[in-house]
Structures are given as C-alpha cells and as structure tokens.
PDB file of C-alpha atoms in Angstrom:
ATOM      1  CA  UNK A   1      -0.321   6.560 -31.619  1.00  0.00           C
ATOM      2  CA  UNK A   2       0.734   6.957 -27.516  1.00  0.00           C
ATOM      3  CA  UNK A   3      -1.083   4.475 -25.296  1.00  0.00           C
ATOM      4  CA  UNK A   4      -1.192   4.379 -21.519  1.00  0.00           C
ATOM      5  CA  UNK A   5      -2.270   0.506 -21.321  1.00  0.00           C
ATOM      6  CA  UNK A   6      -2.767  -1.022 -18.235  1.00  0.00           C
ATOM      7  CA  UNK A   7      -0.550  -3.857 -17.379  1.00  0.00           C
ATOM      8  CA  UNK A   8      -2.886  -6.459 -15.862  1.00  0.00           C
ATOM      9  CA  UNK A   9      -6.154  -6.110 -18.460  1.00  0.00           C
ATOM     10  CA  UNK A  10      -4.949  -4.954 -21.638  1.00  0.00           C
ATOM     11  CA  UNK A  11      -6.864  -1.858 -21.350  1.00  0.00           C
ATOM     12  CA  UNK A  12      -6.167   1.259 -23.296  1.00  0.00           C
ATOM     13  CA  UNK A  13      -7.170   3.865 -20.838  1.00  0.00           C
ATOM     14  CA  UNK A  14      -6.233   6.957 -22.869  1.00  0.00           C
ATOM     15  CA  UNK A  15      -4.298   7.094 -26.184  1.00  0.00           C
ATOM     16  CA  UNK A  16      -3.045  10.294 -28.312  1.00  0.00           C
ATOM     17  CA  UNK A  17      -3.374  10.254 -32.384  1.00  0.00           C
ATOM     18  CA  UNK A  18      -0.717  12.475 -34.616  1.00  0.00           C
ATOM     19  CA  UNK A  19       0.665  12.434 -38.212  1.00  0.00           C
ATOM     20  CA  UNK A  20       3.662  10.593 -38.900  1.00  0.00           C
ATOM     21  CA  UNK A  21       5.829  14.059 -38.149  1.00  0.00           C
ATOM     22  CA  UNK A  22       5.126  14.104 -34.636  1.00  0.00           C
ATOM     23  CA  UNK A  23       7.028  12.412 -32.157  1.00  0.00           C
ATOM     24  CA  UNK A  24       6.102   9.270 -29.162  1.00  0.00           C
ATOM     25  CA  UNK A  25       7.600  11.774 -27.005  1.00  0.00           C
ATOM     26  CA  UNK A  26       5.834  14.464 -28.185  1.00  0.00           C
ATOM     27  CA  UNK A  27       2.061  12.578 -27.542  1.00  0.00           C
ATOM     28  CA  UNK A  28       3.306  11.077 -24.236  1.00  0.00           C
ATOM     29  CA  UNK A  29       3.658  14.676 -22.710  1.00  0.00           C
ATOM     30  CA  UNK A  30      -0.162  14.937 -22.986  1.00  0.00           C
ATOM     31  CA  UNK A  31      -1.470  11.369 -21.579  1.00  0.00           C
ATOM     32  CA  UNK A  32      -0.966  12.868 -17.799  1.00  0.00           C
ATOM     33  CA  UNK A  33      -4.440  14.057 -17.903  1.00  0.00           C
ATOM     34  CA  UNK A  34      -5.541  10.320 -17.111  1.00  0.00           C
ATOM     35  CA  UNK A  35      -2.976   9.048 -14.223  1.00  0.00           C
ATOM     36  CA  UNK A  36      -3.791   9.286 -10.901  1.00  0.00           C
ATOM     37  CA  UNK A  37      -2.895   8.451  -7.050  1.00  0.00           C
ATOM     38  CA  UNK A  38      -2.336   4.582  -6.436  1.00  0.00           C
ATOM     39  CA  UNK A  39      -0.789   4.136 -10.040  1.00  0.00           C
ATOM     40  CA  UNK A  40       2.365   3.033 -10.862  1.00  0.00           C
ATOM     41  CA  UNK A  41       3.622   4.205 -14.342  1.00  0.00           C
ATOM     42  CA  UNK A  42       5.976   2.080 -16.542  1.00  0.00           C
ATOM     43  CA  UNK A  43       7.953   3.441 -19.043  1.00  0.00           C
ATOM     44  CA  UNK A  44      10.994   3.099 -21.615  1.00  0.00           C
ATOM     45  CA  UNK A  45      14.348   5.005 -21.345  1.00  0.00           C
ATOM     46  CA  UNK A  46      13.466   7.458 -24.367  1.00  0.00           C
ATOM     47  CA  UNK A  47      10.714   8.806 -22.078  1.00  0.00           C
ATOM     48  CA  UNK A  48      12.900   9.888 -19.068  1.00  0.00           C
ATOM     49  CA  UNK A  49      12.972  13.503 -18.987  1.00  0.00           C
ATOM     50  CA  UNK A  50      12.437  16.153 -15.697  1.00  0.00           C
ATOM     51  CA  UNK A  51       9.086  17.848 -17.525  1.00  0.00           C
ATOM     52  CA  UNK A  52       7.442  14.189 -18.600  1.00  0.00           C
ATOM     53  CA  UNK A  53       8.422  13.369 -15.269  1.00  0.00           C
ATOM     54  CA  UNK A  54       7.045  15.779 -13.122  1.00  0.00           C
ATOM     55  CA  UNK A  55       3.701  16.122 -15.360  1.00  0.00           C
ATOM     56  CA  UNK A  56       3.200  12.741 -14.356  1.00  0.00           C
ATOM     57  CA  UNK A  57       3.925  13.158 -10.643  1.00  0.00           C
ATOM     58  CA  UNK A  58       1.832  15.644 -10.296  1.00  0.00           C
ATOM     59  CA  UNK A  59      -1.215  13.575 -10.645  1.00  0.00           C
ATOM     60  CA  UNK A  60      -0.193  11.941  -7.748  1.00  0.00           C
ATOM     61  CA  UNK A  61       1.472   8.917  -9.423  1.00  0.00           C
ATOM     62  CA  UNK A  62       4.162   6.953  -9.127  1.00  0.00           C
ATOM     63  CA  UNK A  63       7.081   5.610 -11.501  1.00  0.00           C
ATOM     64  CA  UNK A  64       9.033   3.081 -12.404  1.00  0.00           C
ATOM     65  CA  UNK A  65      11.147   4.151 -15.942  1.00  0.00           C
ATOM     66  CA  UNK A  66      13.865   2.858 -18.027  1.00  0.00           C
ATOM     67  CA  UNK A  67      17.453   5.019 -17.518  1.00  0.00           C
ATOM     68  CA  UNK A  68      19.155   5.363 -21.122  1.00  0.00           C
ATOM     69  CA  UNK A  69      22.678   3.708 -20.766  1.00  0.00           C
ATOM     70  CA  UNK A  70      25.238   7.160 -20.754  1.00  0.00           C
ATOM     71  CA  UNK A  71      22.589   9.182 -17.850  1.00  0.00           C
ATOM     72  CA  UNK A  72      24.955   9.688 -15.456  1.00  0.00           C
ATOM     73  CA  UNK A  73      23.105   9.553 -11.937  1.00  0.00           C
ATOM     74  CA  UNK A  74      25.683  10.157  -8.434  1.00  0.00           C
ATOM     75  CA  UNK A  75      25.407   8.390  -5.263  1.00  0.00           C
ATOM     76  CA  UNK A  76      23.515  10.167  -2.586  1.00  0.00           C
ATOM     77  CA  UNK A  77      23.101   7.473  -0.250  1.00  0.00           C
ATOM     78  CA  UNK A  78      22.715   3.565  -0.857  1.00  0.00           C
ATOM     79  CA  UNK A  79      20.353   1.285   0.945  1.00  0.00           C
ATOM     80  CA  UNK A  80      20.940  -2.297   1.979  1.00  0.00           C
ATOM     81  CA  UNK A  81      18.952  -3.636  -1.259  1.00  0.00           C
ATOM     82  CA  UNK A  82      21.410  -2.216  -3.392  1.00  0.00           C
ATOM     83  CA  UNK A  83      19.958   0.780  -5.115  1.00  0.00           C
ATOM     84  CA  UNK A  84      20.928   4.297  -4.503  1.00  0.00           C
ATOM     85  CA  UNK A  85      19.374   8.036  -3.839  1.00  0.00           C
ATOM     86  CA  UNK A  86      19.976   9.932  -6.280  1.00  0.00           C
ATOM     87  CA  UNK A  87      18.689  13.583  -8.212  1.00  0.00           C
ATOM     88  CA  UNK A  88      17.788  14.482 -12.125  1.00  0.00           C
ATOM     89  CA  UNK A  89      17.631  17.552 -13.378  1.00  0.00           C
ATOM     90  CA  UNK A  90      16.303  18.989 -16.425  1.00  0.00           C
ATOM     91  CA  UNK A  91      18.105  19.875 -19.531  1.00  0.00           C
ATOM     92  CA  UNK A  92      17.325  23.501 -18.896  1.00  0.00           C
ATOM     93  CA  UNK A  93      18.638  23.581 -15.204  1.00  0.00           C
ATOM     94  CA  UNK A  94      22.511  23.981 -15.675  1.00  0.00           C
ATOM     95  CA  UNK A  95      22.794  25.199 -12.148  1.00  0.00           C
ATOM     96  CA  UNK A  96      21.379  22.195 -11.092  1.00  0.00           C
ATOM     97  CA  UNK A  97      19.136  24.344  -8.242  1.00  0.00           C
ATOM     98  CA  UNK A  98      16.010  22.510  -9.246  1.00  0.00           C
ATOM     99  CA  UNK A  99      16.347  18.738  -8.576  1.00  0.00           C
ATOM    100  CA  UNK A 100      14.230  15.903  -8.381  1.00  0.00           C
ATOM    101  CA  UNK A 101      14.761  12.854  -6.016  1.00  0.00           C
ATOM    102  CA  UNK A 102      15.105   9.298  -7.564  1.00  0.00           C
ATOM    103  CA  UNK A 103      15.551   6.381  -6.241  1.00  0.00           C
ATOM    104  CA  UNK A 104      18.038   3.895  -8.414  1.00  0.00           C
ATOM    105  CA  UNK A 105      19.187   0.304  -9.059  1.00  0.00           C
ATOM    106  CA  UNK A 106      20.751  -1.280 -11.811  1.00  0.00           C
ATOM    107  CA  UNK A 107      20.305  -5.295 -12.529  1.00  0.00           C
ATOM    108  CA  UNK A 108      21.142  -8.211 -14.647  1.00  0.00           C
ATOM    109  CA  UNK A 109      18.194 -11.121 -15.328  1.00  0.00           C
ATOM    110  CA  UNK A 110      20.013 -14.302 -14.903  1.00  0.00           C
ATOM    111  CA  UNK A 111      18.948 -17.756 -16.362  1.00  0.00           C
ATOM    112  CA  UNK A 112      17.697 -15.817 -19.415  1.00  0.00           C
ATOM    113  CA  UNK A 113      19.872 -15.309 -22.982  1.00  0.00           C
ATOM    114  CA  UNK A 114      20.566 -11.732 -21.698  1.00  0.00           C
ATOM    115  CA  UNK A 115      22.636 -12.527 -18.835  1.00  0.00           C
ATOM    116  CA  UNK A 116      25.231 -10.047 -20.210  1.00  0.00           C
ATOM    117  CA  UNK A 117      22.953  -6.923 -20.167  1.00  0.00           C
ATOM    118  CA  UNK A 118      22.420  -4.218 -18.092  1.00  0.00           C
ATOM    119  CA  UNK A 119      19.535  -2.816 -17.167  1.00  0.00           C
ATOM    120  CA  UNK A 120      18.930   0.557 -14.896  1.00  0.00           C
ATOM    121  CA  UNK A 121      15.718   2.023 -13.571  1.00  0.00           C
ATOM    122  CA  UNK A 122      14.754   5.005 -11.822  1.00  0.00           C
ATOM    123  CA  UNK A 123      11.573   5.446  -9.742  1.00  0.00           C
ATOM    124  CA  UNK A 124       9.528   7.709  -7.251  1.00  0.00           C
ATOM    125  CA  UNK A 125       9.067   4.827  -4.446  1.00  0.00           C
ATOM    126  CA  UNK A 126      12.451   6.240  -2.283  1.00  0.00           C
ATOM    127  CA  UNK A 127      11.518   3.757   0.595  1.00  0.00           C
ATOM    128  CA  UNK A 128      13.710   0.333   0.033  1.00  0.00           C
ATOM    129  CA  UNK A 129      12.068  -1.335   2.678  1.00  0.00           C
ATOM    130  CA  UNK A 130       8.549  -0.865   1.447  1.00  0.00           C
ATOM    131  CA  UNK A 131       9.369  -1.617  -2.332  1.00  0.00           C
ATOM    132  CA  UNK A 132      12.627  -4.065  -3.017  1.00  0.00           C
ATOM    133  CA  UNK A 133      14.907  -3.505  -6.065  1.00  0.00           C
ATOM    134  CA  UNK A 134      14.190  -6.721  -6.798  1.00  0.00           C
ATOM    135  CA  UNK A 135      10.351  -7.019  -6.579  1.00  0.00           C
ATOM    136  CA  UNK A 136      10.543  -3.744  -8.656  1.00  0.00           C
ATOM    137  CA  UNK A 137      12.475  -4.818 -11.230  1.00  0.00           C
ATOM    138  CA  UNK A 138      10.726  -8.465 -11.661  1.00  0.00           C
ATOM    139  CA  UNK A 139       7.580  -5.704 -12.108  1.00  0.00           C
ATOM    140  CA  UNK A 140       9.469  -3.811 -14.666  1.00  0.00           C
ATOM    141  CA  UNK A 141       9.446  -6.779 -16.891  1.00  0.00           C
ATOM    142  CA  UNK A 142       5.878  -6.274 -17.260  1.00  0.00           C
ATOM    143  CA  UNK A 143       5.552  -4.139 -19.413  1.00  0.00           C
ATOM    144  CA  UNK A 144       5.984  -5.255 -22.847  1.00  0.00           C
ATOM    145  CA  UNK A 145       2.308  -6.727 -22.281  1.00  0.00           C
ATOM    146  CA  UNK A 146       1.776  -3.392 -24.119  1.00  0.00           C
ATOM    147  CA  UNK A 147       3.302  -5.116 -27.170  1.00  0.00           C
ATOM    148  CA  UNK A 148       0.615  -7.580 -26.858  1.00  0.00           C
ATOM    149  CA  UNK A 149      -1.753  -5.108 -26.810  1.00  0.00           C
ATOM    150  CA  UNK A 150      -0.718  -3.687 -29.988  1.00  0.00           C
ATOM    151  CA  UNK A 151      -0.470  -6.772 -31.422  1.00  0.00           C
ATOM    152  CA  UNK A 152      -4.515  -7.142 -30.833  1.00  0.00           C
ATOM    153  CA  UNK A 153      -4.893  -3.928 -32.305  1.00  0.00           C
ATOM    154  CA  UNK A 154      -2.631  -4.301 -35.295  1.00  0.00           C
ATOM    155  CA  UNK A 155      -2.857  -7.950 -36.407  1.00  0.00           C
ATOM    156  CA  UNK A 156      -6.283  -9.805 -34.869  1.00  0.00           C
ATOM    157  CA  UNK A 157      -8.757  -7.073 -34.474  1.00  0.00           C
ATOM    158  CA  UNK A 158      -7.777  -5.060 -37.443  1.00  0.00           C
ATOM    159  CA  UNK A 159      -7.312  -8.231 -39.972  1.00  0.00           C
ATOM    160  CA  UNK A 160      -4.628  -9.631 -42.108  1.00  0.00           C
ATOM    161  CA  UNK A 161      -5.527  -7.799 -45.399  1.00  0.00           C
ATOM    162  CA  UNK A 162      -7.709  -5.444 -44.310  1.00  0.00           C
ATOM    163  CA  UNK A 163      -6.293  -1.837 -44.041  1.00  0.00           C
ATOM    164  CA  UNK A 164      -7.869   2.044 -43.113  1.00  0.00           C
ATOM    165  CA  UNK A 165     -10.420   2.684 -45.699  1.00  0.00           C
ATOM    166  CA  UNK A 166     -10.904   6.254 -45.371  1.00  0.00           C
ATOM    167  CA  UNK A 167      -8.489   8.523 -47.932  1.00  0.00           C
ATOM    168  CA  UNK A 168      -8.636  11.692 -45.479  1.00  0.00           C
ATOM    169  CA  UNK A 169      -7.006  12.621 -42.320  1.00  0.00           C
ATOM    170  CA  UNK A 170     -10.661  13.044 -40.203  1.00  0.00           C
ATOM    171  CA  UNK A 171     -11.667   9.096 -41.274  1.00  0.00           C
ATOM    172  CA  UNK A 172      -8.262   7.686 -40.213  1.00  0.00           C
ATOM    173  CA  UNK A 173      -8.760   8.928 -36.982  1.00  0.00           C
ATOM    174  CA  UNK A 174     -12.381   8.305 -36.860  1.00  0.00           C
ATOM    175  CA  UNK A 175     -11.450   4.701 -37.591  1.00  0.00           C
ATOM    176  CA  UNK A 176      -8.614   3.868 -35.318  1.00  0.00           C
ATOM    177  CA  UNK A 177     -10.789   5.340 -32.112  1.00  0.00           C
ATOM    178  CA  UNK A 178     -13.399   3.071 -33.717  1.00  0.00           C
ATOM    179  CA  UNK A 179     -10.574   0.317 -33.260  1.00  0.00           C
ATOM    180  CA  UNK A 180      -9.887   1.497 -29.840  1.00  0.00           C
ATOM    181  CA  UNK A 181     -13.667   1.575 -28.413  1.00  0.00           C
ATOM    182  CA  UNK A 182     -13.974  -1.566 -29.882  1.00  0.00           C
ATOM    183  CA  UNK A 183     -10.910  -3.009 -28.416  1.00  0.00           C
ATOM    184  CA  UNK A 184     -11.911  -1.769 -24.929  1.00  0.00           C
ATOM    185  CA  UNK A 185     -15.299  -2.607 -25.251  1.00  0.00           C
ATOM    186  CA  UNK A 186     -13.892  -6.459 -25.535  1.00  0.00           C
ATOM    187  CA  UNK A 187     -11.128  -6.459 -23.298  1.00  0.00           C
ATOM    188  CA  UNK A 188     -13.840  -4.832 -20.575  1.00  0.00           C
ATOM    189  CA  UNK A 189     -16.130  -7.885 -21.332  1.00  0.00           C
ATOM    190  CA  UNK A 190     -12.912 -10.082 -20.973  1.00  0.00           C
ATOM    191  CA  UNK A 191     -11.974  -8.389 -17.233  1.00  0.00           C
ATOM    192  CA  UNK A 192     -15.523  -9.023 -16.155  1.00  0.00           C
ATOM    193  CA  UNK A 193     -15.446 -12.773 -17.565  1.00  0.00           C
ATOM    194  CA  UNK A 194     -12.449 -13.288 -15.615  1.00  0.00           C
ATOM    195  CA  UNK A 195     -13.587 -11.422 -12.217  1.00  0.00           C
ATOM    196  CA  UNK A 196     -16.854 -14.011 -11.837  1.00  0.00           C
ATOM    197  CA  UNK A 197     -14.974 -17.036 -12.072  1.00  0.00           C
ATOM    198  CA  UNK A 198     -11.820 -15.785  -9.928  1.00  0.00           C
ATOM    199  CA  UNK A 199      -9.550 -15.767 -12.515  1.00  0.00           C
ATOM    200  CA  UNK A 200      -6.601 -13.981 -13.778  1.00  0.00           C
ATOM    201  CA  UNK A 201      -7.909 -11.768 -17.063  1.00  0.00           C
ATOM    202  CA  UNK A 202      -4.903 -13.168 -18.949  1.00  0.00           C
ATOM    203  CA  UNK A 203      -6.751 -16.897 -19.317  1.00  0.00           C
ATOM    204  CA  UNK A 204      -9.089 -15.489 -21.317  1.00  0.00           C
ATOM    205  CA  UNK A 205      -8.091 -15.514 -24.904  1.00  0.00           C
ATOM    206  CA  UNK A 206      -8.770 -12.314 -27.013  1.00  0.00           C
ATOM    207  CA  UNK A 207      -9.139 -14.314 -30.039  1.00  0.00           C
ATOM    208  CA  UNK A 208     -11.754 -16.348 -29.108  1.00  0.00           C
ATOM    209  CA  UNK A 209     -13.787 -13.110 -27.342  1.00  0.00           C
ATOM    210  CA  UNK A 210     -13.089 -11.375 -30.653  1.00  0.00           C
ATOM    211  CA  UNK A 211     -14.419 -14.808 -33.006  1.00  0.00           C
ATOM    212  CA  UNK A 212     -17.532 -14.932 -30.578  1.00  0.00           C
ATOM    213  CA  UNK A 213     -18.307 -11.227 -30.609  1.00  0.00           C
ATOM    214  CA  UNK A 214     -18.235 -11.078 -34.538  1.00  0.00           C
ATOM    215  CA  UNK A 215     -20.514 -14.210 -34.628  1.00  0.00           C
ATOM    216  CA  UNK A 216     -22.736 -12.565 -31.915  1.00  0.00           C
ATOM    217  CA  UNK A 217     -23.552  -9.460 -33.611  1.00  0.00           C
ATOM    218  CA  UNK A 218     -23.816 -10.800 -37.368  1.00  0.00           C
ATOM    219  CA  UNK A 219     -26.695 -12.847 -36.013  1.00  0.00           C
ATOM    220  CA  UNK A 220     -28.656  -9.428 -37.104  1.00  0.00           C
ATOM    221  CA  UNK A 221     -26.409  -7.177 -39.840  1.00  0.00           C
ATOM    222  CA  UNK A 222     -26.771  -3.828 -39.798  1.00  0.00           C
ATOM    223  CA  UNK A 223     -28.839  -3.755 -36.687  1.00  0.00           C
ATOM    224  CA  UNK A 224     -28.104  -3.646 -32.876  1.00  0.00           C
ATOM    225  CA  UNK A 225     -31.035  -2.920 -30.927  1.00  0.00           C
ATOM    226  CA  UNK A 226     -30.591  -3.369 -26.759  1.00  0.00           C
ATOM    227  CA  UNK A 227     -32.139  -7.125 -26.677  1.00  0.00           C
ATOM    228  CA  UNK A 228     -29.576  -8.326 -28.882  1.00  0.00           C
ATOM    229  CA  UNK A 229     -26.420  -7.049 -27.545  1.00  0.00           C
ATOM    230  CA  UNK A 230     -26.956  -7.926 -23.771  1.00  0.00           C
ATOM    231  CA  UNK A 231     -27.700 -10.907 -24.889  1.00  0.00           C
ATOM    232  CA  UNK A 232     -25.144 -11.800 -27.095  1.00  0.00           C
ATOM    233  CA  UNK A 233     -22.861 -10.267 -23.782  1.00  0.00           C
ATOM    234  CA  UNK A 234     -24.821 -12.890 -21.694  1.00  0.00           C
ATOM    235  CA  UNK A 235     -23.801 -15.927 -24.040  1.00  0.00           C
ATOM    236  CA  UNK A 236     -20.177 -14.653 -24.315  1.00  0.00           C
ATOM    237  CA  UNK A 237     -19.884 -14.465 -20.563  1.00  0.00           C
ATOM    238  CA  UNK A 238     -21.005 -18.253 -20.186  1.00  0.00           C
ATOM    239  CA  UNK A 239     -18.965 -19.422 -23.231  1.00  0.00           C
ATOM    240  CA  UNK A 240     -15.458 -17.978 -22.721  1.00  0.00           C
ATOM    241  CA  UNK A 241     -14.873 -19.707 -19.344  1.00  0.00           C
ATOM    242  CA  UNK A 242     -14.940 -23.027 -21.628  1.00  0.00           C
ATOM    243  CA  UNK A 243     -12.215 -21.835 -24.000  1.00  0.00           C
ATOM    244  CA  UNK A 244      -9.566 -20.322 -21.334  1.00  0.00           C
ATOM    245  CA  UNK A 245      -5.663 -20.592 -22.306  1.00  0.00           C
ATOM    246  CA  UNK A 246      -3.232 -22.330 -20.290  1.00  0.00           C
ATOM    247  CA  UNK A 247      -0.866 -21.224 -17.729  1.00  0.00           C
ATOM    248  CA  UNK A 248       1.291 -18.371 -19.268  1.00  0.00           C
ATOM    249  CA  UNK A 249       4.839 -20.492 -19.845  1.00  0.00           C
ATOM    250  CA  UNK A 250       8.210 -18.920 -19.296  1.00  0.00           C
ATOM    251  CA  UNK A 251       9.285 -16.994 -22.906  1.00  0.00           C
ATOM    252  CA  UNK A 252      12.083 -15.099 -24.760  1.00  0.00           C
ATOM    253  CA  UNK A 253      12.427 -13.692 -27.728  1.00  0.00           C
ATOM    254  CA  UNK A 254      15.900 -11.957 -29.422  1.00  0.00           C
ATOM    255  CA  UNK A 255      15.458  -8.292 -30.005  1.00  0.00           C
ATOM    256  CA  UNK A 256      16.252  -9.166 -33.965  1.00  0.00           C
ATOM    257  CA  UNK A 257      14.036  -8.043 -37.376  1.00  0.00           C
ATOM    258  CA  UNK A 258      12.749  -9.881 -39.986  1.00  0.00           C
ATOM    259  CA  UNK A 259      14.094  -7.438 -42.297  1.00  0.00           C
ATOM    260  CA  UNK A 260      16.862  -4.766 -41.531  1.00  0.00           C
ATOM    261  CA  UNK A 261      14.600  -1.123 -41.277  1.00  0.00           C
ATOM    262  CA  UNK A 262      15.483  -0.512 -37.641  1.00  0.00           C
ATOM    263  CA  UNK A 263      18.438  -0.774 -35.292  1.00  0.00           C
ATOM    264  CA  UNK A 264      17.580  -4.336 -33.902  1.00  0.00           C
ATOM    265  CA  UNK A 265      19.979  -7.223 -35.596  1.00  0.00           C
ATOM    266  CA  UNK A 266      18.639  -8.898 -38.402  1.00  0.00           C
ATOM    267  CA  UNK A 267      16.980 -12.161 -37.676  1.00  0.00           C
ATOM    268  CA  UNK A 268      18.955 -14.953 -38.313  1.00  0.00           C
ATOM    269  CA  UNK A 269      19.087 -18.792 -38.097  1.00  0.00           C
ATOM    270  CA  UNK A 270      20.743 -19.005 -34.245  1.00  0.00           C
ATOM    271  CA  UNK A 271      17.915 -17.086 -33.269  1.00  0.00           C
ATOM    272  CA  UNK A 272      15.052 -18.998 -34.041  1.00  0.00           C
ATOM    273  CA  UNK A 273      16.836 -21.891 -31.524  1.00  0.00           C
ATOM    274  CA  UNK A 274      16.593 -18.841 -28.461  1.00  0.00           C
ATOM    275  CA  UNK A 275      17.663 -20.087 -24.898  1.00  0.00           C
ATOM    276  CA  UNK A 276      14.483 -20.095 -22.829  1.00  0.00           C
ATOM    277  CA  UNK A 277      14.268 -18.693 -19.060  1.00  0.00           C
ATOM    278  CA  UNK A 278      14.833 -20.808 -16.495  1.00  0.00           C
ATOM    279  CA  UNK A 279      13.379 -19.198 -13.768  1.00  0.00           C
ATOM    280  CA  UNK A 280      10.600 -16.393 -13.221  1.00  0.00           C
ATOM    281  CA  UNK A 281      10.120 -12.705 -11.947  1.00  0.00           C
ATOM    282  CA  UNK A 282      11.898 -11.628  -9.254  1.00  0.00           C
ATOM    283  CA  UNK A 283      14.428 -15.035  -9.216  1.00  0.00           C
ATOM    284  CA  UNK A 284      15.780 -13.959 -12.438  1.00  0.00           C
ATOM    285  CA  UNK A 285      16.900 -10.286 -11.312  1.00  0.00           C
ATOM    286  CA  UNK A 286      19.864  -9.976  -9.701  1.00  0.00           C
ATOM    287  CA  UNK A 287      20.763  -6.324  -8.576  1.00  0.00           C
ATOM    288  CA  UNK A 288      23.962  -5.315  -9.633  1.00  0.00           C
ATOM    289  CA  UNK A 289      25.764  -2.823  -6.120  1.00  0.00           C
ATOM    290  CA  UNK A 290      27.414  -0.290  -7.073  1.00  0.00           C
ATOM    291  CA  UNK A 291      30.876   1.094  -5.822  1.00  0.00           C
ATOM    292  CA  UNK A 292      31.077   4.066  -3.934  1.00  0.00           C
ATOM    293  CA  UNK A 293      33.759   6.815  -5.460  1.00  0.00           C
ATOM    294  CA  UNK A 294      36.609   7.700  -3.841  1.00  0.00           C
ATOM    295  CA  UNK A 295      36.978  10.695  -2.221  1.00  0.00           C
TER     296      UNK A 295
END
C-alpha cells in the first residue's frame, strides 16, 4: 500500500493497493490524481524521478523531496541562504534538452545523535527569500508522522492478534479500504474535536478515540441506525477534550531492527540509551554551503 497522508491530521487522503510484486514506486506514480494547488508534497529519496515529478507538478503542487546521496546536481546560481539553482533531467533525456528547475540545499541537524549525516533536498519553491533552507528543512522533518500513521493502521486499529480474514485477493482489499474508511472516519472526528476547542489535532489521542468509538457502537451490535451514531459522535466530541496527551516532547530513535531482514543495523544494547535532541525544528538544521567549482 502507497499513502498520500497529510502531515498535520493523520489523514489518508488517497492510497493505492497492489500484490506484493508491485513496487512503492510503481503505486506512487498514480496518487497525482488527488494533489492540488496550495499543497506541499513530502517525499523520500527513492521517489525522486523527472516523470513522478512532473505528474505531481502538474496538479499545481509543490515539493519538497529527499535527493539519494550519489545524484549529482551542478551549481546554477546560489542564494544568500545557502542553497543552490539547479536542473534534473530524466533518465531518458541524455541530451539533457528537457530540464526541470530545482531549487537545492544540503544540511546537517545538530544537537541530535545524527550530527554526522547529511541530508539533501530538492524542491519547486525557487524563491529563497519567500521559503528559507532552513524553515524548509525543519518542515522536512515532518514527515515520518506518516510512520505514525501506519502504526494506527497496523498495530492499534487492526489489533495485536488479529489478522485479514478473507483467503482471496477481492476480501483483502475489501478489508484494508474497510481499515482505511474506518481510520479516516476517526481521525476526521479527531480534526473536528480539536478545531472546537482551538487545539492542535495532535493532543488528541487516537487510542482513546478508537477505545470510545468501539464502546460507542457495541452499545447496539449488529445495528447502526442514524440516532445512534450521531449520538455516540456527540458523546465522543465532549469526552475526548478530557483525555488530551501532553505536549509532544523532543524524540529520537536509531534507524536499527529488532531482527536483521532489512538494511538498517541490528538493534543493539547502545541503542536503547539514544542521545535525545536538544533543540527543535528549524534550530537543529544547519545548512551546509557549498563550494563553487573552479573554472
């Protein structure tokens, strides 16, 4: 499964379902259909490429993605905040006639156990003095709220022992947009709860809307007429408010596995004693100017 999530609610706005043959790449090419003007569209390195990128630009869009570490992306022009003007090109164009204009910076995040790595982004927003490296790049850190949002999916909504029931193809994709409705239907409920008390969505804790929605509707089993849901949606909107999460508190976690299936390090004893941040957003990022060649 592809999801295009968005960063501040948890919502799943449009998601893409395939067999375990098909690619992330492959079902990102088709979420497009849902972006629009006055978006801004995060994404990892494996994404970048000139047809992904385009598709989404034509919707009138913007971006913000990943660069993988050996794209190699010249100097055009550098402004004073560090980053530079540069052009992609797609795979196909080896005459390079067909370019499209990025606008680059590369960083470190300071105060963090990462201090060492590099990070590089690319986006559509050429104008420095509207949108800061840095302000962008404290934004980039945003999203892996989508692992969050899996993490709802996967592990609290879904259950700890409970799996996809159906044995054929049609009922395992029945289920999981089943999942999905569901999942937007609370996280909808949760935006709303948050909007009439002036609050930012992210007090409100999904576990407790998911507890109170299951109590809510096995009040009645196997029935759901009007009466009962809206009010059942009345009771959760006046009880939630009571339960709200603290402050978020600064976090990091090692890129490291439990068990060695993947390409992260495996998990080990060091790690579970991980240096904290120190500072937040846009304090952390410190953007890294490059050198211009020689001629």
């Amino acid at each position: 499964m592809a999801c295009l999530i968005e960063v501040g609610t948890h919502l799943v706005l449009d998601a893409e379902l395939a067999g375990c043959r098909t690619g992330e790449v492959t079902l990102v090419n088709r979420l497009p259909r849902s972006l629009g003007p006055g978006e801004l569209v995060l994404a990892d390195r494996e994404f970048l490429g000139v047809p992904l990128w385009r598709a989404c630009t034509d919707s009138g869009a913007d971006l913000l993605w990943r660069v993988p570490a050996n794209r190699i992306l010249p100097m055009e022009r550098m402004p004073r905040d560090g980053s530079w003007l540069s052009r992609i090109h797609a795979t196909t164009d080896r005459a390079h006639r067909d370019p499209v204009p990025v606008r680059v910076f590369a960083y470190q995040l300071h105060g963090t156990a990462r201090e060492d790595e590099d990070y590089r982004l690319v986006t559509t927003l050429l104008d420095a003095r509207r949108y800061p490296a840095r302000q962008l790049a404290a934004l980039y850190q945003e999203r892996w709220e989508a692992e969050a949002v899996f993490a709802e999916l996967k592990t609290h909504q879904r259950g700890a022992r409970t799996v996809l029931s159906s044995k054929m193809p049609d009922g395992v994709l029945q289920q999981i947009w089943a999942h999905l409705l569901v999942h937007h239907a609370l996280r909808e409920l949760m935006v709303r709860t948050a909007a009439t008390r002036g609050l930012d969505a992210d007090r409100v804790s999904f576990t407790e809307t998911l507890r109170s929605a299951r109590r809510s509707v096995t009040v009645t089993p196997g029935a759901f007429p009007p009466e009962v849901l809206v009010r059942a949606l009345v009771l959760l909107q006046r009880d939630l408010p009571e339960r709200l999460l603290p402050r978020r508190r600064l976090r990091s976690q090692p890129r490291v596995v439990k068990r060695k299936m993947s390409n992260y390090r495996l998990k080990r004893a060091e790690h579970h004693t991980w240096p904290q941040p120190t500072c937040t957003g846009a304090r952390a990022v410190t953007i890294q100017r490059p050198q211009p060649a020689n001629p």
